[in-house]
Each structure stands twice: as structure tokens, then as C-alpha cells.
Short mmCIF file of C-alpha atoms and ligand atoms in Angstrom, two decimals:
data_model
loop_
_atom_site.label_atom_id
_atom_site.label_comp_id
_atom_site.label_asym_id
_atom_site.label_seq_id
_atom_site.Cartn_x
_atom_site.Cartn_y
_atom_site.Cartn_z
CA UNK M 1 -45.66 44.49 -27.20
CA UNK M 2 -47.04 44.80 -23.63
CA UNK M 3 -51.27 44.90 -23.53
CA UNK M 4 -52.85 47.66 -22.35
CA UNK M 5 -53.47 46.38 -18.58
CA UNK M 6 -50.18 47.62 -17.76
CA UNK M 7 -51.20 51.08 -17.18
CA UNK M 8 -55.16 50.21 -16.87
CA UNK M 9 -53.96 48.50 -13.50
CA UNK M 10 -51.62 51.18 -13.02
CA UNK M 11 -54.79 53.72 -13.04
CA UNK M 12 -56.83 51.03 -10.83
CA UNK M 13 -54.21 51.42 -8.29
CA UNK M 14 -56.69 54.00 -6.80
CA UNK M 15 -58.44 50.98 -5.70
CA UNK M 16 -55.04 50.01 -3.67
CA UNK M 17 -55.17 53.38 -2.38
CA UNK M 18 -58.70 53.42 -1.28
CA UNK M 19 -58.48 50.51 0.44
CA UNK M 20 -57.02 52.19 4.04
CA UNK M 21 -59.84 53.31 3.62
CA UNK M 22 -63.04 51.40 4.05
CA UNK M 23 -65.74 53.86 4.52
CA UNK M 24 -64.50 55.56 0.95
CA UNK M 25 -64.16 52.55 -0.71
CA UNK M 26 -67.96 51.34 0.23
CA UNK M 27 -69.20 54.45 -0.32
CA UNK M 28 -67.69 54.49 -3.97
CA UNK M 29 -69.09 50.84 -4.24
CA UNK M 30 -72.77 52.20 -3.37
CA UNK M 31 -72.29 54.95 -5.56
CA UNK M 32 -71.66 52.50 -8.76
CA UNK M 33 -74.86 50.63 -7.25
CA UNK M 34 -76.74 53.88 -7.25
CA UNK M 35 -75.57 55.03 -10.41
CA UNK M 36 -76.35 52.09 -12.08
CA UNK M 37 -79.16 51.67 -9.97
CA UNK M 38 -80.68 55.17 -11.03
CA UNK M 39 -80.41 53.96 -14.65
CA UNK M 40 -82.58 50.86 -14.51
CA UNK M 41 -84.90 52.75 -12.41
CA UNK M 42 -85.77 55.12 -15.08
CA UNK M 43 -86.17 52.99 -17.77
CA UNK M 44 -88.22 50.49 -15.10
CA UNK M 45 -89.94 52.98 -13.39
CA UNK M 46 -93.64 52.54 -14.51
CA UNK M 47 -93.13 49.03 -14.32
CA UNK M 48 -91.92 48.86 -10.45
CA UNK M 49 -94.61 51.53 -10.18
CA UNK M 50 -97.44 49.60 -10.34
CA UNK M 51 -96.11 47.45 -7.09
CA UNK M 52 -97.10 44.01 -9.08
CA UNK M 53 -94.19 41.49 -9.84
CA UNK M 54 -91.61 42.82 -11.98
CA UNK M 55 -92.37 43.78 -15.41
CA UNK M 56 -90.12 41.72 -17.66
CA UNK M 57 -87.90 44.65 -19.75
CA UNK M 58 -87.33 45.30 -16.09
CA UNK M 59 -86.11 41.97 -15.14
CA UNK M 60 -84.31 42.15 -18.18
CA UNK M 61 -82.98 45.06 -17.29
CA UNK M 62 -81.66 44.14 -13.86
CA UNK M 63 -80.26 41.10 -15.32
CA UNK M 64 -78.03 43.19 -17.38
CA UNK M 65 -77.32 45.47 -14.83
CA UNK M 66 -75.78 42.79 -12.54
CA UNK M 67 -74.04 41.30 -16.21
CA UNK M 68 -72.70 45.29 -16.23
CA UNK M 69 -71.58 44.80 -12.35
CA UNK M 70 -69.42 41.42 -12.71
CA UNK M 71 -68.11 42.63 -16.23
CA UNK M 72 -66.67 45.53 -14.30
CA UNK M 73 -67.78 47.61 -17.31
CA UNK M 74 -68.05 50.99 -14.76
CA UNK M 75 -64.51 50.79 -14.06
CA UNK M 76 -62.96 51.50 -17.63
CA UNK M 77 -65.50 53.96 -19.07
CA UNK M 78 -66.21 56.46 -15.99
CA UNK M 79 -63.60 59.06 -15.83
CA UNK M 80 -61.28 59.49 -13.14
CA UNK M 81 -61.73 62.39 -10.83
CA UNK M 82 -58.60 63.81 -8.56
CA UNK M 83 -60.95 61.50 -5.46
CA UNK M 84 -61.24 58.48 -7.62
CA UNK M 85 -64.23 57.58 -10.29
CA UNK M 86 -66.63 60.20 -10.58
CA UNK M 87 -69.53 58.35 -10.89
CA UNK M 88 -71.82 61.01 -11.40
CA UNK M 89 -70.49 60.68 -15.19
CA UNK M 90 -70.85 56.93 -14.97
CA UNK M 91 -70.51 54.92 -18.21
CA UNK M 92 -69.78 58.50 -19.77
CA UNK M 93 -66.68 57.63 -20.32
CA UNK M 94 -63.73 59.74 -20.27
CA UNK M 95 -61.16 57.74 -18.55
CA UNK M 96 -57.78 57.90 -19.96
CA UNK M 97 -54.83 55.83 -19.68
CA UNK M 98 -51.68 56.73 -21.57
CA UNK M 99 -49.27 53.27 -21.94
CA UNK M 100 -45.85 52.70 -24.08
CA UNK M 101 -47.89 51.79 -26.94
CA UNK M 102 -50.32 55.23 -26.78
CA UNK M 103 -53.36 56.31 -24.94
CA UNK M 104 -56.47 54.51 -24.76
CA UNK M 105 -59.85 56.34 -23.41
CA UNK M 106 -62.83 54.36 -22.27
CA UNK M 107 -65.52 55.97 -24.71
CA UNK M 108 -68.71 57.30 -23.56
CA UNK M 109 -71.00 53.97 -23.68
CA UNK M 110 -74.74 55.88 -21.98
CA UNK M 111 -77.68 56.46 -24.81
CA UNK M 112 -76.68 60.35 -25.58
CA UNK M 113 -77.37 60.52 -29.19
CA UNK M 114 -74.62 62.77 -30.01
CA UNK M 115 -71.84 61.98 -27.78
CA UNK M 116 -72.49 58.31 -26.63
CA UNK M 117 -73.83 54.91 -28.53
CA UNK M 118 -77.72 56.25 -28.26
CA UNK M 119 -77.77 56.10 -32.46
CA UNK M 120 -76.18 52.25 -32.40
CA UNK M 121 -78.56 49.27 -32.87
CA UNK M 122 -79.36 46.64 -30.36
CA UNK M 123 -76.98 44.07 -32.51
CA UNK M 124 -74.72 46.70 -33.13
CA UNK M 125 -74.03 47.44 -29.37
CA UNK M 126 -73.80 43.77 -28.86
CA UNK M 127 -71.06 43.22 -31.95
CA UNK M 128 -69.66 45.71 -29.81
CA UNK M 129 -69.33 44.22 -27.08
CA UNK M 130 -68.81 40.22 -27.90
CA UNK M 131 -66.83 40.40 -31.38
CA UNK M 132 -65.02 44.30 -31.07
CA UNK M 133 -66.85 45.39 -34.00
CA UNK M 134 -68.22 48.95 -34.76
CA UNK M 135 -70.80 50.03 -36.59
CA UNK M 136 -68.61 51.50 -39.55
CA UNK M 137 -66.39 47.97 -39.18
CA UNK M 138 -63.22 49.24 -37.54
CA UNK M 139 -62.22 47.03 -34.66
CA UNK M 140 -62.38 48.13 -31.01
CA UNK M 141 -58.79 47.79 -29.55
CA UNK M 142 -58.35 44.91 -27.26
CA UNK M 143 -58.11 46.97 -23.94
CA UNK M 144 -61.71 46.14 -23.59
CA UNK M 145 -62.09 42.93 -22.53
CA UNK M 146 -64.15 41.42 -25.70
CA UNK M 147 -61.82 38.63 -26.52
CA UNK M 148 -63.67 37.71 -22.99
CA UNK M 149 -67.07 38.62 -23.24
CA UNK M 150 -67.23 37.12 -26.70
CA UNK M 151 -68.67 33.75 -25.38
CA UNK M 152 -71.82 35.70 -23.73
CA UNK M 153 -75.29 34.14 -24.26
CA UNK M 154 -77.61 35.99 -26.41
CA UNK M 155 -80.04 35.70 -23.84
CA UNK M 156 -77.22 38.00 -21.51
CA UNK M 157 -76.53 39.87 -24.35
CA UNK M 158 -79.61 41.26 -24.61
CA UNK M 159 -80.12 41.75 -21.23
CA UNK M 160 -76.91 43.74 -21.17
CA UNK M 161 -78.09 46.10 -24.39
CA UNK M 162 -81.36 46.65 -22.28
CA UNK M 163 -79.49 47.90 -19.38
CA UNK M 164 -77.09 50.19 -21.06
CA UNK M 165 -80.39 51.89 -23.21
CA UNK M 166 -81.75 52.17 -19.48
CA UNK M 167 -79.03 54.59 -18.54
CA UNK M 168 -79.85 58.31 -18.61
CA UNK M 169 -77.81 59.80 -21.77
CA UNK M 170 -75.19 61.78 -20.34
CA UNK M 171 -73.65 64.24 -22.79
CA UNK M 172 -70.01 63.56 -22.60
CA UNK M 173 -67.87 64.07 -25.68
CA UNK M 174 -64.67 62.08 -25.54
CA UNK M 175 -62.08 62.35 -27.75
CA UNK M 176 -60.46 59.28 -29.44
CA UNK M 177 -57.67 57.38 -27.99
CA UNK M 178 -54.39 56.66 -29.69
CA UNK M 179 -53.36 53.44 -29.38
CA UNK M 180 -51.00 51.31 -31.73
CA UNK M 181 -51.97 47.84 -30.90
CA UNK M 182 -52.81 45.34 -33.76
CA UNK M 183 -56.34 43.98 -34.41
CA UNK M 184 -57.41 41.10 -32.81
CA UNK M 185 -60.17 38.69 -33.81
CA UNK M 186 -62.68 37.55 -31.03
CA UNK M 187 -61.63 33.64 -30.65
CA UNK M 188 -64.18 31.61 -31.74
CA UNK M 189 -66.38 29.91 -28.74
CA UNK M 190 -69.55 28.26 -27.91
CA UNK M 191 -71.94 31.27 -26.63
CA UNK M 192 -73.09 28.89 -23.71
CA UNK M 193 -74.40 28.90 -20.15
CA UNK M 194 -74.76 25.34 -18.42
CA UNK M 195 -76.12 26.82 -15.13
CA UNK M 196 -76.81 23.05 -14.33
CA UNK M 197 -73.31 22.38 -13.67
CA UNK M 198 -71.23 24.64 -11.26
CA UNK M 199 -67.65 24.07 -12.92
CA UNK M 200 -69.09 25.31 -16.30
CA UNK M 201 -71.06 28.18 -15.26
CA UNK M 202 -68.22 29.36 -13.18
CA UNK M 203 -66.07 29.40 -16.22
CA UNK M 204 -68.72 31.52 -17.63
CA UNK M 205 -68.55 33.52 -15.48
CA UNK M 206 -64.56 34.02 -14.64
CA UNK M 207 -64.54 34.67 -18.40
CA UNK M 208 -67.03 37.67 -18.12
CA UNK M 209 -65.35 38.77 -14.80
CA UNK M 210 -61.90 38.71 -17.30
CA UNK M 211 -59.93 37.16 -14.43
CA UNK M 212 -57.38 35.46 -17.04
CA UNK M 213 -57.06 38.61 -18.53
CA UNK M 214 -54.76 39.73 -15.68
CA UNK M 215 -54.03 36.24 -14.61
CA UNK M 216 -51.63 34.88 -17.50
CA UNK M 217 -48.27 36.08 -18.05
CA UNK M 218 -47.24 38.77 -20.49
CA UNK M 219 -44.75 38.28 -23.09
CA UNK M 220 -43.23 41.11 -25.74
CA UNK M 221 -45.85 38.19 -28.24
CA UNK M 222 -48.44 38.55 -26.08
CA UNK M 223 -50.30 36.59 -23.19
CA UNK M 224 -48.68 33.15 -23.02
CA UNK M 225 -51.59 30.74 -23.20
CA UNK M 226 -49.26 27.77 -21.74
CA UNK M 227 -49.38 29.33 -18.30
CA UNK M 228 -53.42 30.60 -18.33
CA UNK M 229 -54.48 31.47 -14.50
CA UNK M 230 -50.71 30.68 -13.44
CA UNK M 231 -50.08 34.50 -12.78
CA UNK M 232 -46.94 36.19 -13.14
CA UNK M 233 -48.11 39.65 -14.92
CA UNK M 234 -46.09 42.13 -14.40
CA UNK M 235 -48.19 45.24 -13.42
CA UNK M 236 -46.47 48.99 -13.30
CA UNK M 237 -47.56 51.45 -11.24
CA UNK M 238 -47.11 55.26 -11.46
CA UNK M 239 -45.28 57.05 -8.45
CA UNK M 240 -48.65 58.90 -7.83
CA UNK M 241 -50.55 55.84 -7.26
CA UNK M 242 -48.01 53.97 -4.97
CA UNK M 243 -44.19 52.67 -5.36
CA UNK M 244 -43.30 48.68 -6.06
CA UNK M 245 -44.61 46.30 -8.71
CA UNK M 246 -47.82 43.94 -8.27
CA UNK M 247 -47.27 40.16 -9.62
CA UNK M 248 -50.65 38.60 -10.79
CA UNK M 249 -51.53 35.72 -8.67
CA UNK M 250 -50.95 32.27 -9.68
CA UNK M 251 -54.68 31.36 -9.14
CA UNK M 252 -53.94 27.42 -10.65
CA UNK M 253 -54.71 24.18 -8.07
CA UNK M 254 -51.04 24.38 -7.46
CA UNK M 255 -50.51 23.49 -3.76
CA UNK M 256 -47.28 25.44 -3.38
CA UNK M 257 -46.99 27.79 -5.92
CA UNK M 258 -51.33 28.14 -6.60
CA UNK M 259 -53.97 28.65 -3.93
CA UNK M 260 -54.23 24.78 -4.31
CA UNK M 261 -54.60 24.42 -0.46
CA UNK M 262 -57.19 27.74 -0.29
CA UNK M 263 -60.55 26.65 0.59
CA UNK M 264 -63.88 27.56 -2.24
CA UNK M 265 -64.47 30.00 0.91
CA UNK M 266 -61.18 31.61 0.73
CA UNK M 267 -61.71 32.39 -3.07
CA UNK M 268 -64.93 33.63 -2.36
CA UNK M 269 -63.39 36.27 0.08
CA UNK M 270 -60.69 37.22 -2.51
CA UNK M 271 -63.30 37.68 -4.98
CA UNK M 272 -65.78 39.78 -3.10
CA UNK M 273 -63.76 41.32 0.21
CA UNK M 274 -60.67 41.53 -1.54
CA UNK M 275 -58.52 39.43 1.23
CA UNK M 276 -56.42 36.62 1.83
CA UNK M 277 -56.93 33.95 3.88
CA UNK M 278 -54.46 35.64 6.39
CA UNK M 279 -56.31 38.52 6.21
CA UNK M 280 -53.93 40.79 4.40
CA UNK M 281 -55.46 43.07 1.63
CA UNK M 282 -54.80 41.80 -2.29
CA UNK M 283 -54.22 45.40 -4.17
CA UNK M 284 -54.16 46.70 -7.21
CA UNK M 285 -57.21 46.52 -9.96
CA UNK M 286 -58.89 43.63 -7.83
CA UNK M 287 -59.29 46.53 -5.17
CA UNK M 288 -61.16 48.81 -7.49
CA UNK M 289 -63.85 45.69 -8.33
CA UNK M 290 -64.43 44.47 -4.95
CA UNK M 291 -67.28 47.22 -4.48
CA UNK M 292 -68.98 45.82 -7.93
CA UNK M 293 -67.66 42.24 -7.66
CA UNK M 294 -69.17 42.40 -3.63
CA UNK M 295 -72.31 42.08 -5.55
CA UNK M 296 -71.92 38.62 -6.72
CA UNK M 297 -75.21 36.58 -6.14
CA UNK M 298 -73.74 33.74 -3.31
CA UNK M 299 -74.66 31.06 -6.15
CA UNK M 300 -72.73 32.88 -8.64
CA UNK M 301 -69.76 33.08 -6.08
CA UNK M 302 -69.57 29.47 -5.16
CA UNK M 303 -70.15 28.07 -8.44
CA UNK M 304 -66.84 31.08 -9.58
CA UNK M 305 -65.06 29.09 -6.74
CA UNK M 306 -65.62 25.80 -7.70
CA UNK M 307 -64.47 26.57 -11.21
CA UNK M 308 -60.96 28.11 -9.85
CA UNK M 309 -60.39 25.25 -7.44
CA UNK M 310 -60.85 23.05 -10.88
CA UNK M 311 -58.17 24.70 -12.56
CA UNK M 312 -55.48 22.05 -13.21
CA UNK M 313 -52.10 22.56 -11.34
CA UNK M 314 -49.72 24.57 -13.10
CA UNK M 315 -45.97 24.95 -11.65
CA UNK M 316 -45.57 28.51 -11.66
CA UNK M 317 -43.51 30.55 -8.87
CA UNK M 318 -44.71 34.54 -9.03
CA UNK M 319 -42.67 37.43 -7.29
CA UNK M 320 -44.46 38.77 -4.64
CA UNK M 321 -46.12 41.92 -5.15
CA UNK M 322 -44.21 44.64 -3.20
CA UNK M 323 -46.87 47.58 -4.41
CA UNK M 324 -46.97 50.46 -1.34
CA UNK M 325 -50.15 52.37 -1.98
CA UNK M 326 -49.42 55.97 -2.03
CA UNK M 327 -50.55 57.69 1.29
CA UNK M 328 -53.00 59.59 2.38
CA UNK M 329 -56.28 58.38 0.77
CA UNK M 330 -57.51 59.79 -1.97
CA UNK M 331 -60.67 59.71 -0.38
CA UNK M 332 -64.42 58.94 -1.55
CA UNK M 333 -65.28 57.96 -5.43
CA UNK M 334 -67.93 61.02 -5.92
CA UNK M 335 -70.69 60.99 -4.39
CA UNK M 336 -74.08 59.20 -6.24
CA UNK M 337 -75.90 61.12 -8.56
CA UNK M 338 -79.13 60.79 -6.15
CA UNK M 339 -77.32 63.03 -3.57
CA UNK M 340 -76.23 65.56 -5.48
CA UNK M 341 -78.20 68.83 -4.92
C1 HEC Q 401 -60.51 47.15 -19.09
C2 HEC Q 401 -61.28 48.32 -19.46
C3 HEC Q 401 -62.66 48.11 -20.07
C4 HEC Q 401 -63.71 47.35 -19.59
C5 HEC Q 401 -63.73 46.51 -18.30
C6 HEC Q 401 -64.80 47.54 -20.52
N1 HEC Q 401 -64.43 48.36 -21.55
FE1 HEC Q 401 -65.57 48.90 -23.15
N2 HEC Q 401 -63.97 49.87 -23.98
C7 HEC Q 401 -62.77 50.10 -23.34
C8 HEC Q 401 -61.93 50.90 -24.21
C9 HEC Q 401 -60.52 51.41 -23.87
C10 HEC Q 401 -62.64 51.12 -25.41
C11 HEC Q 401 -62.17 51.90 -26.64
C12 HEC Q 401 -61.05 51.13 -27.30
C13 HEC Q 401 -60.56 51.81 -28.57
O1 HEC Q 401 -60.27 53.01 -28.53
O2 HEC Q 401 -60.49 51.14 -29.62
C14 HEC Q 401 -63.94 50.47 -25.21
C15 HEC Q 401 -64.97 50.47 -26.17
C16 HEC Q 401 -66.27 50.06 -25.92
C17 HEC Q 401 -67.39 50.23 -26.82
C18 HEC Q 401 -67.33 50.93 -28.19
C19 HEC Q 401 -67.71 52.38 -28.00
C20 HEC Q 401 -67.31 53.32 -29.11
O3 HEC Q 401 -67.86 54.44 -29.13
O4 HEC Q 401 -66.46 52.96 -29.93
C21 HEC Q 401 -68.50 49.73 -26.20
C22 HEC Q 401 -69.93 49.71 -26.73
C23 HEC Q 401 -68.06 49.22 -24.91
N3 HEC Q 401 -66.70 49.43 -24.78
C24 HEC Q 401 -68.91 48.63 -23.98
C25 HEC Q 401 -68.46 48.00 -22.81
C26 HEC Q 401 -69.31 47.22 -21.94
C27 HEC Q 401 -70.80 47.04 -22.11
C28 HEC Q 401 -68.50 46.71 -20.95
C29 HEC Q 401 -68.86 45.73 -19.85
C30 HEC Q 401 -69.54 44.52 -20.31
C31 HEC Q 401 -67.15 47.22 -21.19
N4 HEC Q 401 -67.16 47.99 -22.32
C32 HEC Q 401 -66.04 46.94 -20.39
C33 HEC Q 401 -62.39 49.62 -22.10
C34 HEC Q 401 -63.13 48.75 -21.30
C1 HEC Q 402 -57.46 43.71 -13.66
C2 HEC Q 402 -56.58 42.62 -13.27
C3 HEC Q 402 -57.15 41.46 -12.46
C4 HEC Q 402 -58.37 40.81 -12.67
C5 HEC Q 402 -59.44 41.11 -13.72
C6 HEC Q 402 -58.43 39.77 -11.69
N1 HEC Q 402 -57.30 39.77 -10.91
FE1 HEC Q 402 -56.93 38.54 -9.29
N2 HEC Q 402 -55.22 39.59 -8.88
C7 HEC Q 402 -54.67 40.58 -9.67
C8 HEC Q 402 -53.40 41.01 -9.08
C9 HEC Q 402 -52.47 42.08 -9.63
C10 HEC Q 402 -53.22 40.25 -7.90
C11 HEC Q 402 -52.06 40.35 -6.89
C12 HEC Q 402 -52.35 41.49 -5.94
C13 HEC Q 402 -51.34 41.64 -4.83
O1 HEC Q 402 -50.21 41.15 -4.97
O2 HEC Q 402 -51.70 42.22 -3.77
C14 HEC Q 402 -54.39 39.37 -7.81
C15 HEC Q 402 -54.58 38.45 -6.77
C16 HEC Q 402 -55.59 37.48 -6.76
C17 HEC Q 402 -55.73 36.46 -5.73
C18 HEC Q 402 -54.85 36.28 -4.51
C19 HEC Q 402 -53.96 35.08 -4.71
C20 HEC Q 402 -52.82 34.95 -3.74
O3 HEC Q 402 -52.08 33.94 -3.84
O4 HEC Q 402 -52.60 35.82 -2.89
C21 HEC Q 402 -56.81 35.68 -6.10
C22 HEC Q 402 -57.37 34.46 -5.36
C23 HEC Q 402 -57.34 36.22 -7.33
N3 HEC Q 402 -56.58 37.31 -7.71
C24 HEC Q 402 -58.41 35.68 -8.02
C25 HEC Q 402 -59.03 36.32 -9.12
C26 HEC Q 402 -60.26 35.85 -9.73
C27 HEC Q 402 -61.01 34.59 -9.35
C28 HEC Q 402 -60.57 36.76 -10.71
C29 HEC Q 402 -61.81 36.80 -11.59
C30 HEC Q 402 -63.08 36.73 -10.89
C31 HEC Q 402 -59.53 37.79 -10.71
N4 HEC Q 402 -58.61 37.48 -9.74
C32 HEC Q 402 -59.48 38.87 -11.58
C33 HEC Q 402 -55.22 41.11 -10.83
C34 HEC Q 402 -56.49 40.78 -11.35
#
């Protein structure tokens, strides 16, 4: 049984696409600022209003917002439009991705009442999100990346659940995805944050970012744990977005077969440009996150770095990606909802 990135990359191609494209692809990454921007601003309005120091529901809420922007949580539930995301729909979910295994469709996650989570507790939105819980108990299928946010501090947590109430409702009903992929229990780990050391709070953060998600190999069992970070993920691409297959990365220490000889700089660059040390562009989903992932706080980013270049050696030699983006450009994301008429 393959996991559901397959064809979640597959649609995040775009990003691949985009990339020719520079002006398109920042203006789609200032568009997911704006939208997300336009959220916290409503719900922090009054406070920034009154020109004094920050009120704190709307630090809180800009905490979460940036929590929202590494988690890449924009990306899987804002629906695709025939230019990319259409962002003025964003977090209204409505993206759909059909796989082997079924379709899955990112669900509208704004506070409409009706047609989004606006009736779901704080707790329940964060059961949601950390342990792939529901209100009525089913399980959220593992295409969201829970099994990754699970080890989120409370303290982020709510942060998070303030920044997704901040977001205008957007009435948006989305219909139910299909897919046959067995339940899976959030592992079990410590829901900690040890800013004071840069190794740990980079693993923090890869794990919210969900970089092993894409970064271990795939097996018909699923992920095989033995080779976490050492790449070799097969990702499929439909002939619309492009022609070849993309390899994940082998992101371990390795010297040869690793980016053991890449500098914390260099991963820093892959993380938020989206390049190589020789300059050439990586593609696939890692192109669609750059304009979110761009945003990483420099801290954040070097202490991400330092974590990766601790990643012990594994042996691990990945085909290289020979993914053509389809030509031409799709063009822009959508433009903001601010500059709509
Ligand atoms: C890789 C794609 C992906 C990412 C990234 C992602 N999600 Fe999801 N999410 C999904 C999918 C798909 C579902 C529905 C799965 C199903 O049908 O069981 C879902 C379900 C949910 C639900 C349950 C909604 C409902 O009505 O059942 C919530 C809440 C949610 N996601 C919040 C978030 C938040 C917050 C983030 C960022 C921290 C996030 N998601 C990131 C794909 C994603
Ligand atoms: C949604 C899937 C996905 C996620 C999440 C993801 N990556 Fe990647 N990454 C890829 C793919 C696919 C490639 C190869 C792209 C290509 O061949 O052009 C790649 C390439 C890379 C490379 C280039 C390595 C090389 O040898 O050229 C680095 C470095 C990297 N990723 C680091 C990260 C880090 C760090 C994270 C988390 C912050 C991350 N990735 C999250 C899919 C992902």
C-alpha cells in the first residue's frame, strides 16, 4: 500500500511548474501571507488598533499563524484552481487528490459553522490536529501529516487553534473523500520544545515541517523506518504536471550519497529558496512550500540546519529525479483576497 504523498506531490508539482516562473511563484507566496495575514488581522484588529504593544490573543495569534506557515497547512486544504491555489478560498478546503488507494480532499478547516470546523472545540480542533481524532471519534486518514504534528507543545497548540478561529469563515462545502487506507495511531512522543538547544528544537521543528514524511522510503508495508531522512521515495507525477519521476533526497550526513559535505548554509537555501548548492532548482512539493517555508524566522532556519547536518550517516544511493515540469507556466496562484474588487 503506497501513502497518499504519491499523488499529493503529484498535485504539488504545480510548484515545479511555477518555478520558471519567479514573479508567479512570489506572488502566490504573498498571497498565502496575505491570506493568512487578513485572518489574524481580523480577529487582532482592535488590538493592533490601539498602536500599543501587541495584545496577547494577538501574539498568540501570530504565533500560530507562523506554526500554520512551516506546517504547510495552506497547501493541502486550499483548492486548486486551473492557475494554481486559489487562495482567495484559503484553508476552505476543497483540494482533491485522487491516488490508487481512492481520493482524499483537504476538508474545509476556516470557522464557517456549517461547512467548516467553526462548531468544533478548542481541544477538539487540537485532537484534530496532534492525535487524528474527530469529534464523533472516527480517525482522520493519515494524508494529513498528524503522525507529525502529534509531538506539538500545548503552548503551540493553542496558538495554532487561535489562529485558525482568526480566519474569516468561508462557506465552502466539501464533500468527503474516499480513501481506503487503514487507521493509524499517532506514535506516542514527548510534546516538547527545548528552544535552549539548537539540535532539539530543529527536530521540532523538521517534524512540524513533515520533512521525513517525504524523506523515507516507501514500501508496499509502509515507510521503512530503517532508512528515515535517507530518501529514495518514489514520487509520480501526472502528464499534466510534467513527465519523469522525482526521488526524495537522501538528506542523512552521508558524504557521498547525503548532503554530508553541504554546508548549514546550503540547507538553509534548500529550505527557504528552494536551490542547490549549484544553483539548480529542487522540484516537486518542496517548490510549492518555498513561498511559506521562505518565512522561516533565521533562528528557526539555522537551528532546522543544525538538526539535518546531525542526522547520522545513512548509506543510501537515490535515483536522480528526472521530473520535466510541464511548459508554459501555469501562471500566478490567485490573486490575495485584499485585491480583489
Ligand atoms: C499533506 C496534506 C495536508 C497538510 C499539510 C495538512 N492537512 Fe489537514 N487534512 C488533510 C486531509 C486530506 C484531511 C482529511 C483526511 C480524511 O479524509 O480523513 C485533513 C483533515 C484535517 C482536519 C479535520 C477536518 C474535518 O472536517 O474532518 C483538520 C482540523 C485539519 N486537517 C487541520 C490541519 C492543520 C491545522 C494543518 C497544519 C498544521 C493541516 N491540517 C495540514 C491534509 C493535510
Ligand atoms: C512533500 C514532500 C517533501 C517534504 C515535506 C520535504 N521534502 Fe525535501 N525533497 C523532496 C523531493 C521530492 C526532493 C527531490 C527534488 C528533486 O529531485 O528536484 C527533495 C529534495 C530536498 C533536498 C535536496 C537534496 C539534494 O541532494 O539535492 C534537501 C536538502 C531537502 N529536500 C531537505 C528537506 C528538509 C530539510 C525538509 C523539511 C524542512 C524537506 N526537505 C521536506 C520532497 C520533500
Amino acid at each position: 500500500m503506497r501513502i497518499g504523498l504519491v499523488l499529493f506531490a503529484s498535485a504539488l508539482a504545480l510548484g515545479g511548474c511555477k518555478k520558471k516562473n519567479t514573479e508567479a511563484d512570489k506572488g502566490s507566496g504573498a498571497a498565502t501571507a496575505t491570506a493568512s495575514g487578513s485572518g489574524a488581522a481580523t480577529a487582532s484588529g482592535s488590538g493592533a488598533a490601539t498602536g500599543s504593544a501587541a495584545a496577547p490573543d494577538a501574539k498568540l495569534v501570530e504565533r500560530g499563524q507562523y506554526l500554520a506557515t512551516l506546517a504547510g497547512c495552506v497547501g493541502c486544504h486550499t483548492p486548486l484552481g486551473p492557475t494554481g491555489p486559489d487562495f482567495s478560498k484559503a484553508y476552505a478546503g476543497g483540494m482533491k487528490v485522487t491516488e490508487e488507494f481512492g481520493t482524499w480532499i483537504g476538508p474545509n478547516i476556516t470557522p464557517h459553522p456549517e461547512t467548516g470546523i467553526g462548531k468544533w472545540t478548542d481541544e477538539q480542533i487540537l485532537a484534530a490536529i496532534r492525535d487524528g481524532k474527530r469529534p464523533d471519534g472516527t480517525m482522520i486518514k493519515a494524508i494529513m501529516p498528524y503522525p507529525f504534528y502529534t509531538g506539538m507543545t500545548d503552548d503551540d497548540g493553542k496558538a495554532l487553534v487561535a489562529f485558525l478561529r482568526s480566519l474569516p469563515p468561508i462557506e465552502n462545502k466539501v464533500e468527503k473523500g474516499d480513501i481506503k487506507l487503514p487507521d493509524m495511531p499517532a506514535p506516542q512522543v514527548p510534546r516538547v520544545d527545548d528552544t535552549s538547544d539548537p539540535v532539539k528544537h530543529g527536530q521540532y521543528l523538521a517534524s512540524l515541517m513533515h520533512c521525513a514524511m517525504c524523506h523515507t522510503p516507501m514500501t508496499p508495508q509502509g515507510p521503512d523506518m530503517s532508512k528515515m531522512w535517507a530518501g529514495g521515495f518514489e514520487m509520480k507525477v501526472p502528464p499534466e504536471f510534467g513527465t519523469g519521476v522525482l526521488w526524495s533526497s537522501n538528506i542523512t550526513s552521508h558524504p557521498e550519497t547525503g548532503i554530508g559535505k553541504w554546508t548549514e548554509e546550503d540547507i538553509i537555501a534548500a529550505v527557504k529558496v528552494g536551490v542547490r548548492p549549484d544553483k539548480t532548482p529542487i522540484l516537486g512539493p518542496m517548490a510549492l512550500y518555498v513561498p511559506l517555508w521562505s518565512q522561516m524566522k533565521d533562528d528557526d532556519a539555522k537551528a532546522l540546519a543544525a538538526f539535518v547536518k546531525s542526522i547520522p550517516p545513512i548509506e543510501h544511493k537515490v535515483p536522480k529525479s528526472d521530473f520535466k515540469p510541464a511548459g508554459p507556466p501555469p501562471g500566478g496562484g490567485g490573486a490575495p483576497p485584499s485585491a480583489a474588487p
